[in-house]
XYZ file of C-alpha atoms in Angstrom:
400
model
C 0.036 -0.087 -0.177
C 2.583 2.199 1.055
C 4.659 1.298 -2.194
C 1.608 2.343 -4.271
C 1.268 5.827 -2.552
C 4.899 6.297 -3.225
C 4.576 5.773 -7.007
C 1.524 7.683 -7.111
C 3.473 10.742 -5.626
C 6.440 9.720 -7.650
C 4.083 10.150 -10.869
C 2.479 13.348 -9.974
C 5.929 15.079 -9.320
C 7.039 13.827 -12.610
C 3.960 14.989 -14.410
C 4.222 18.618 -12.361
C 7.859 18.594 -13.442
C 6.826 17.905 -16.950
C 4.245 21.040 -16.916
C 6.523 23.150 -15.504
C 8.891 22.478 -18.146
C 6.706 22.928 -21.009
C 5.584 26.314 -19.252
C 9.228 27.589 -19.206
C 9.554 26.421 -22.966
C 6.501 28.459 -23.899
C 7.647 31.254 -21.815
C 11.199 30.951 -23.701
C 9.414 30.832 -27.211
C 7.165 33.820 -26.237
C 10.327 35.877 -25.086
C 12.275 34.757 -28.516
C 9.082 35.854 -30.528
C 8.947 39.235 -28.549
C 12.718 39.743 -29.122
C 12.382 39.147 -32.873
C 9.407 41.355 -33.484
C 10.999 44.108 -31.618
C 14.271 44.234 -33.702
C 13.253 43.238 -36.904
C 11.786 45.350 -39.882
C 8.774 44.995 -41.953
C 9.160 46.418 -45.631
C 6.410 47.716 -47.333
C 7.212 49.045 -51.005
C 9.018 52.353 -50.621
C 9.114 52.370 -46.882
C 10.714 50.259 -43.768
C 8.873 49.900 -40.702
C 9.967 48.867 -37.405
C 7.328 46.884 -35.649
C 8.475 48.618 -32.257
C 7.251 51.840 -33.657
C 3.590 50.310 -33.858
C 3.033 51.709 -29.989
C 6.089 53.789 -29.606
C 6.921 57.571 -30.248
C 7.810 58.759 -33.612
C 11.096 56.956 -35.112
C 13.833 59.003 -36.929
C 15.329 58.268 -40.032
C 19.015 57.071 -39.797
C 21.558 59.664 -41.095
C 22.015 57.302 -44.192
C 18.341 57.550 -45.282
C 18.441 61.479 -44.810
C 21.254 61.795 -47.204
C 19.699 59.603 -49.714
C 15.904 60.790 -51.142
C 15.403 57.251 -52.353
C 16.726 55.366 -49.286
C 13.616 53.341 -47.156
C 12.404 55.622 -44.456
C 11.267 54.727 -40.873
C 7.871 55.467 -40.082
C 5.842 54.840 -36.923
C 1.942 53.437 -37.096
C -0.652 55.417 -35.232
C -0.523 54.137 -31.909
C -4.627 55.103 -31.382
C -5.883 51.722 -31.871
C -3.845 50.084 -28.862
C -4.472 53.241 -27.014
C -8.051 52.903 -27.480
C -8.134 49.126 -26.646
C -9.033 48.149 -30.373
C -6.281 45.932 -30.346
C -4.644 43.980 -27.465
C -2.279 41.251 -27.146
C -3.486 38.173 -27.036
C -1.855 34.696 -25.291
C 0.093 33.973 -28.693
C 0.290 37.172 -30.666
C 1.205 40.652 -29.757
C -0.140 43.758 -31.083
C 3.108 43.991 -33.065
C 2.973 40.713 -34.661
C -1.000 41.638 -35.617
C 0.333 44.742 -37.413
C 3.036 42.859 -39.156
C 0.661 40.325 -40.251
C -1.549 42.782 -42.185
C 1.044 44.766 -43.341
C 2.437 41.714 -45.098
C -0.710 41.051 -46.848
C -1.405 44.331 -47.814
C 2.188 45.598 -48.416
C 2.764 42.539 -50.493
C -0.469 40.748 -51.425
C 0.474 37.639 -49.847
C -1.940 34.781 -49.390
C -2.799 33.393 -45.949
C -1.073 29.991 -46.792
C 2.079 32.121 -47.145
C 1.574 34.473 -43.905
C 0.875 30.930 -42.280
C 4.038 29.570 -43.072
C 5.866 32.855 -42.229
C 4.277 33.578 -38.835
C 3.818 29.995 -37.839
C 0.014 30.340 -37.025
C -3.172 28.834 -38.106
C -5.010 30.372 -41.140
C -7.890 31.292 -38.910
C -5.677 33.002 -36.396
C -3.841 34.881 -39.343
C -7.633 35.726 -40.679
C -8.765 37.029 -37.192
C -5.889 39.364 -36.542
C -5.940 40.814 -40.183
C -9.546 41.622 -39.555
C -9.151 43.172 -36.435
C -6.371 45.327 -37.506
C -8.210 46.306 -40.640
C -11.177 47.315 -38.476
C -8.771 49.182 -36.196
C -7.254 51.198 -38.962
C -10.629 51.929 -40.680
C -12.056 53.275 -37.489
C -8.899 56.141 -37.647
C -10.552 57.380 -41.023
C -12.320 60.374 -39.393
C -8.705 61.518 -37.960
C -6.767 60.959 -41.072
C -9.276 61.885 -43.894
C -9.681 65.488 -42.940
C -11.389 68.868 -44.524
C -8.399 70.665 -46.588
C -7.225 73.794 -45.181
C -9.163 76.935 -46.453
C -5.947 78.878 -47.272
C -4.482 78.820 -50.733
C -2.298 75.885 -50.990
C 1.494 76.506 -51.224
C 1.917 74.280 -54.597
C -0.601 77.381 -55.957
C 1.154 80.121 -54.151
C 4.435 79.018 -55.385
C 3.571 79.373 -58.847
C 3.171 81.892 -61.265
C 1.116 79.497 -63.809
C -1.308 78.806 -60.956
C -1.266 82.103 -58.760
C -3.786 84.065 -58.612
C -5.847 82.273 -60.919
C -6.645 79.176 -58.806
C -6.047 80.642 -55.170
C -9.549 79.506 -54.340
C -8.744 75.729 -55.281
C -8.860 73.381 -52.015
C -8.327 70.223 -53.754
C -9.018 67.705 -56.951
C -11.825 65.129 -57.260
C -11.510 62.254 -59.083
C -12.428 58.353 -59.127
C -10.230 55.085 -59.774
C -11.029 51.628 -60.544
C -10.023 48.939 -58.187
C -9.870 45.123 -59.193
C -12.735 43.676 -57.594
C -13.867 40.010 -56.479
C -17.483 39.461 -57.070
C -20.301 36.663 -57.153
C -20.970 35.672 -60.930
C -24.514 37.141 -60.254
C -23.113 40.662 -59.576
C -20.371 40.596 -62.283
C -22.390 42.544 -65.051
C -22.754 45.699 -62.815
C -19.120 45.642 -61.674
C -17.585 45.084 -65.357
C -16.478 48.680 -66.475
C -15.646 49.843 -70.007
C -12.940 47.890 -70.615
C -14.304 44.713 -69.670
C -12.637 44.266 -66.277
C -14.387 43.783 -62.727
C -13.661 46.837 -60.646
C -15.082 48.722 -57.482
C -15.223 52.607 -58.772
C -13.814 54.797 -55.661
C -14.595 58.249 -55.489
C -11.645 60.034 -53.864
C -10.867 63.686 -52.808
C -7.248 64.851 -52.196
C -4.889 68.049 -51.445
C -2.705 69.219 -53.864
C -0.254 67.831 -51.171
C -1.208 64.512 -52.117
C -3.244 63.653 -48.856
C -6.846 62.061 -49.158
C -9.627 64.246 -47.905
C -12.596 61.836 -48.798
C -12.743 58.364 -49.874
C -15.813 56.559 -51.101
C -15.210 52.919 -52.307
C -17.499 50.119 -53.526
C -19.506 51.563 -56.171
C -19.975 49.161 -59.320
C -17.460 49.629 -62.017
C -20.225 50.482 -64.583
C -21.198 53.504 -62.981
C -20.174 56.723 -64.369
C -17.880 58.938 -61.884
C -20.173 61.899 -62.194
C -23.114 59.790 -60.994
C -21.359 59.033 -57.999
C -20.422 62.309 -57.214
C -23.948 63.417 -57.407
C -25.100 60.599 -55.276
C -22.555 61.675 -52.247
C -23.633 65.240 -52.712
C -27.250 64.324 -52.249
C -26.593 62.221 -49.284
C -25.703 63.745 -46.301
C -24.983 60.836 -44.168
C -21.763 60.298 -46.542
C -20.152 63.202 -44.745
C -18.627 64.711 -47.589
C -16.660 67.817 -46.397
C -18.614 71.169 -46.653
C -17.144 73.671 -49.497
C -17.101 77.060 -48.291
C -18.598 79.907 -50.396
C -16.271 80.899 -53.205
C -13.809 77.640 -52.662
C -13.888 74.806 -55.634
C -12.413 71.546 -56.033
C -10.790 70.585 -59.867
C -12.704 67.953 -61.722
C -11.712 66.350 -64.868
C -13.782 65.887 -68.106
C -15.837 63.055 -66.569
C -17.768 65.851 -64.128
C -19.761 68.885 -64.708
C -18.700 72.075 -64.093
C -21.065 73.497 -61.339
C -20.828 75.450 -58.177
C -17.905 74.068 -56.020
C -16.685 71.901 -58.854
C -14.474 73.485 -61.638
C -14.100 71.228 -64.855
C -12.224 71.776 -67.951
C -13.645 72.982 -71.120
C -15.212 70.276 -73.150
C -13.918 69.682 -76.689
C -10.611 71.172 -76.075
C -7.450 69.004 -75.675
C -6.976 68.672 -72.124
C -4.534 65.680 -70.835
C -0.668 66.767 -70.531
C 0.074 64.179 -73.208
C -1.716 66.138 -75.993
C 0.494 69.009 -75.331
C 3.717 67.400 -76.488
C 5.587 67.859 -79.794
C 4.830 70.275 -82.614
C 1.656 71.472 -80.951
C 3.178 72.294 -77.692
C 2.020 75.910 -77.147
C -1.518 76.505 -76.096
C -3.433 77.961 -79.134
C -6.106 79.803 -77.327
C -7.362 80.814 -73.832
C -9.491 77.631 -73.349
C -6.467 75.353 -74.186
C -4.143 77.543 -71.801
C -6.879 76.732 -69.043
C -7.198 73.118 -69.525
C -3.629 72.672 -69.695
C -2.849 74.339 -66.409
C -6.219 72.736 -65.039
C -4.719 69.289 -66.046
C -1.439 70.001 -64.231
C -2.881 70.881 -60.816
C -5.323 67.889 -61.310
C -2.421 65.442 -61.673
C -2.220 65.688 -57.817
C -4.859 62.963 -57.777
C -3.407 60.478 -59.908
C -0.221 60.896 -58.094
C -2.038 60.008 -55.150
C -3.793 57.154 -56.660
C -0.735 55.846 -57.998
C 1.627 55.681 -54.937
C -1.452 54.230 -53.152
C -1.347 51.212 -55.437
C 2.580 50.956 -55.692
C 2.881 50.888 -51.964
C -0.146 48.570 -51.389
C -0.003 45.912 -54.287
C -3.184 44.257 -52.896
C -4.832 46.964 -54.996
C -3.612 45.723 -58.051
C -5.185 42.753 -58.085
C -8.796 41.509 -56.750
C -8.242 39.675 -53.643
C -10.156 36.890 -52.401
C -12.221 38.454 -49.584
C -15.895 39.420 -49.383
C -16.625 42.681 -51.023
C -17.139 44.588 -47.786
C -13.499 43.695 -46.708
C -12.201 44.732 -50.414
C -13.929 47.833 -49.751
C -12.473 48.361 -46.248
C -9.004 47.665 -47.429
C -9.090 50.642 -49.637
C -10.290 52.950 -46.647
C -7.385 51.612 -44.473
C -4.938 51.920 -47.133
C -5.722 55.587 -47.582
C -5.507 56.440 -43.517
C -1.857 54.845 -43.953
C -1.024 56.906 -47.129
C -1.994 59.710 -45.405
C 0.175 58.783 -42.058
C 3.189 58.209 -44.129
C 2.638 61.526 -45.806
C 2.505 63.271 -42.738
C 5.439 61.801 -41.079
C 7.602 61.584 -44.045
C 7.391 64.472 -46.370
C 10.503 63.242 -48.300
C 9.403 59.520 -48.870
C 10.926 58.850 -52.198
C 7.904 56.766 -53.480
C 5.954 59.912 -53.936
C 8.389 61.360 -56.022
C 9.234 58.099 -58.219
C 5.877 57.223 -59.047
C 4.709 60.731 -59.635
C 7.565 61.236 -62.288
C 5.734 58.615 -64.476
C 2.016 59.003 -63.543
C 1.109 60.429 -66.804
C 2.153 57.026 -68.284
C -0.243 55.487 -65.947
C -3.314 57.663 -65.957
C -6.442 56.392 -67.172
C -8.430 58.801 -69.007
C -12.307 58.968 -68.383
C -15.028 59.753 -71.022
C -17.771 62.497 -70.785
C -20.070 62.983 -67.904
C -22.972 60.540 -67.612
C -25.138 61.440 -70.480
C -28.382 61.654 -67.993
C -26.498 64.411 -66.170
C -24.944 66.245 -69.027
C -28.424 67.789 -70.018
C -28.845 69.581 -66.773
C -28.316 73.317 -67.003
C -24.570 73.985 -65.665
C -24.574 76.379 -62.713
C -23.865 79.829 -64.254
C -21.948 81.168 -61.698
C -19.447 78.136 -61.957
C -19.259 78.896 -65.838
C -18.794 82.575 -64.985
C -15.878 82.236 -62.605
C -14.119 79.632 -65.118
C -14.557 82.468 -67.538
C -12.983 85.039 -65.242
C -10.062 82.928 -64.551
C -9.721 81.753 -68.387
C -9.610 85.577 -69.149
C -6.987 86.875 -66.591
C -4.598 83.765 -67.370
C -4.962 84.376 -71.104
C -4.261 88.267 -70.741
C -1.355 87.407 -68.809
C 0.184 84.882 -70.815
C -0.243 87.050 -73.936
C 1.545 89.773 -72.587
C 4.253 87.685 -71.013
C 4.643 83.977 -71.802
C 8.183 83.140 -70.338
C 6.127 80.475 -68.272
C 3.024 78.876 -69.406
């Protein structure tokens, strides 16, 4: 009897020892993982991210990166999700690792299976933390997608080509098509004029390449002008109120109306049309259209930087459509954050330099809307700008 009790106690001690050994191994693994994610760097196209900066104060770039405009830059991810309790450490995945999973997916368009292997977690764990981080970053859109300043943008003030003519311009509005993955029953509505399945995303940005407003999720077949009208007619969309006398620049796919100045129809507009033998504008409307197009290029620089940094936007990801929509918003939030933290980020310059080659030109406004009478005040404002611009150009055309 005594021997049985002794053997039983011996087995209990062995079991307790085994459990302590397992706990020590798990603690050691957790410490190693923590060290790895605090010291390793995560790479987005054009940017290097230190995971420790997810929760820390802003990280400054190294002297080497400061000396080279094309060097990757360190920047901090907004700490707000952790501060507000939207994200928290779990038993096996720290906040740093959660962000790392998300950034690897959107920054390199990696599939769940690849991320499982890289981070040694199950597909369910990868998916859960990706969606948690996506939701947290999307919730920051109000803080990072802000109304534009009401003062004249520096990009206009510094140029005799644009000032004083466009002194009341506060931004640019246009739409971009993002490849979409949708059920077969919806594909006809999402097929754009090129036959590609896309979601049409309405956006507004400043001349400093920061997004002001983003509205993803529209079918690729819907005209840009119809989306803008729907946004303006729906106060729940929270489109920034346009102060009296201020306006956005819009391209040939929109109507010229109060608060929105479009180029002249039937007159060459895009920058590539002003190359070669017919470089100089031949009349006042061509001069206005050329300068209008030069300023509006800010939107396409923003679009192409966004797609270059987040390649997941170039291909239709295999997610539900609501997730595809939220990815666009989250990418714009991170885009604005990088722009504010690192004004010299080389990706903005390198992509912007070839934006005209990548630009997808739109057609005329929605025919059903084009028959509406254009706003007389907007037409008068555009005419006055055009006349002043042409008079100055005619008398002194050193810079056009």
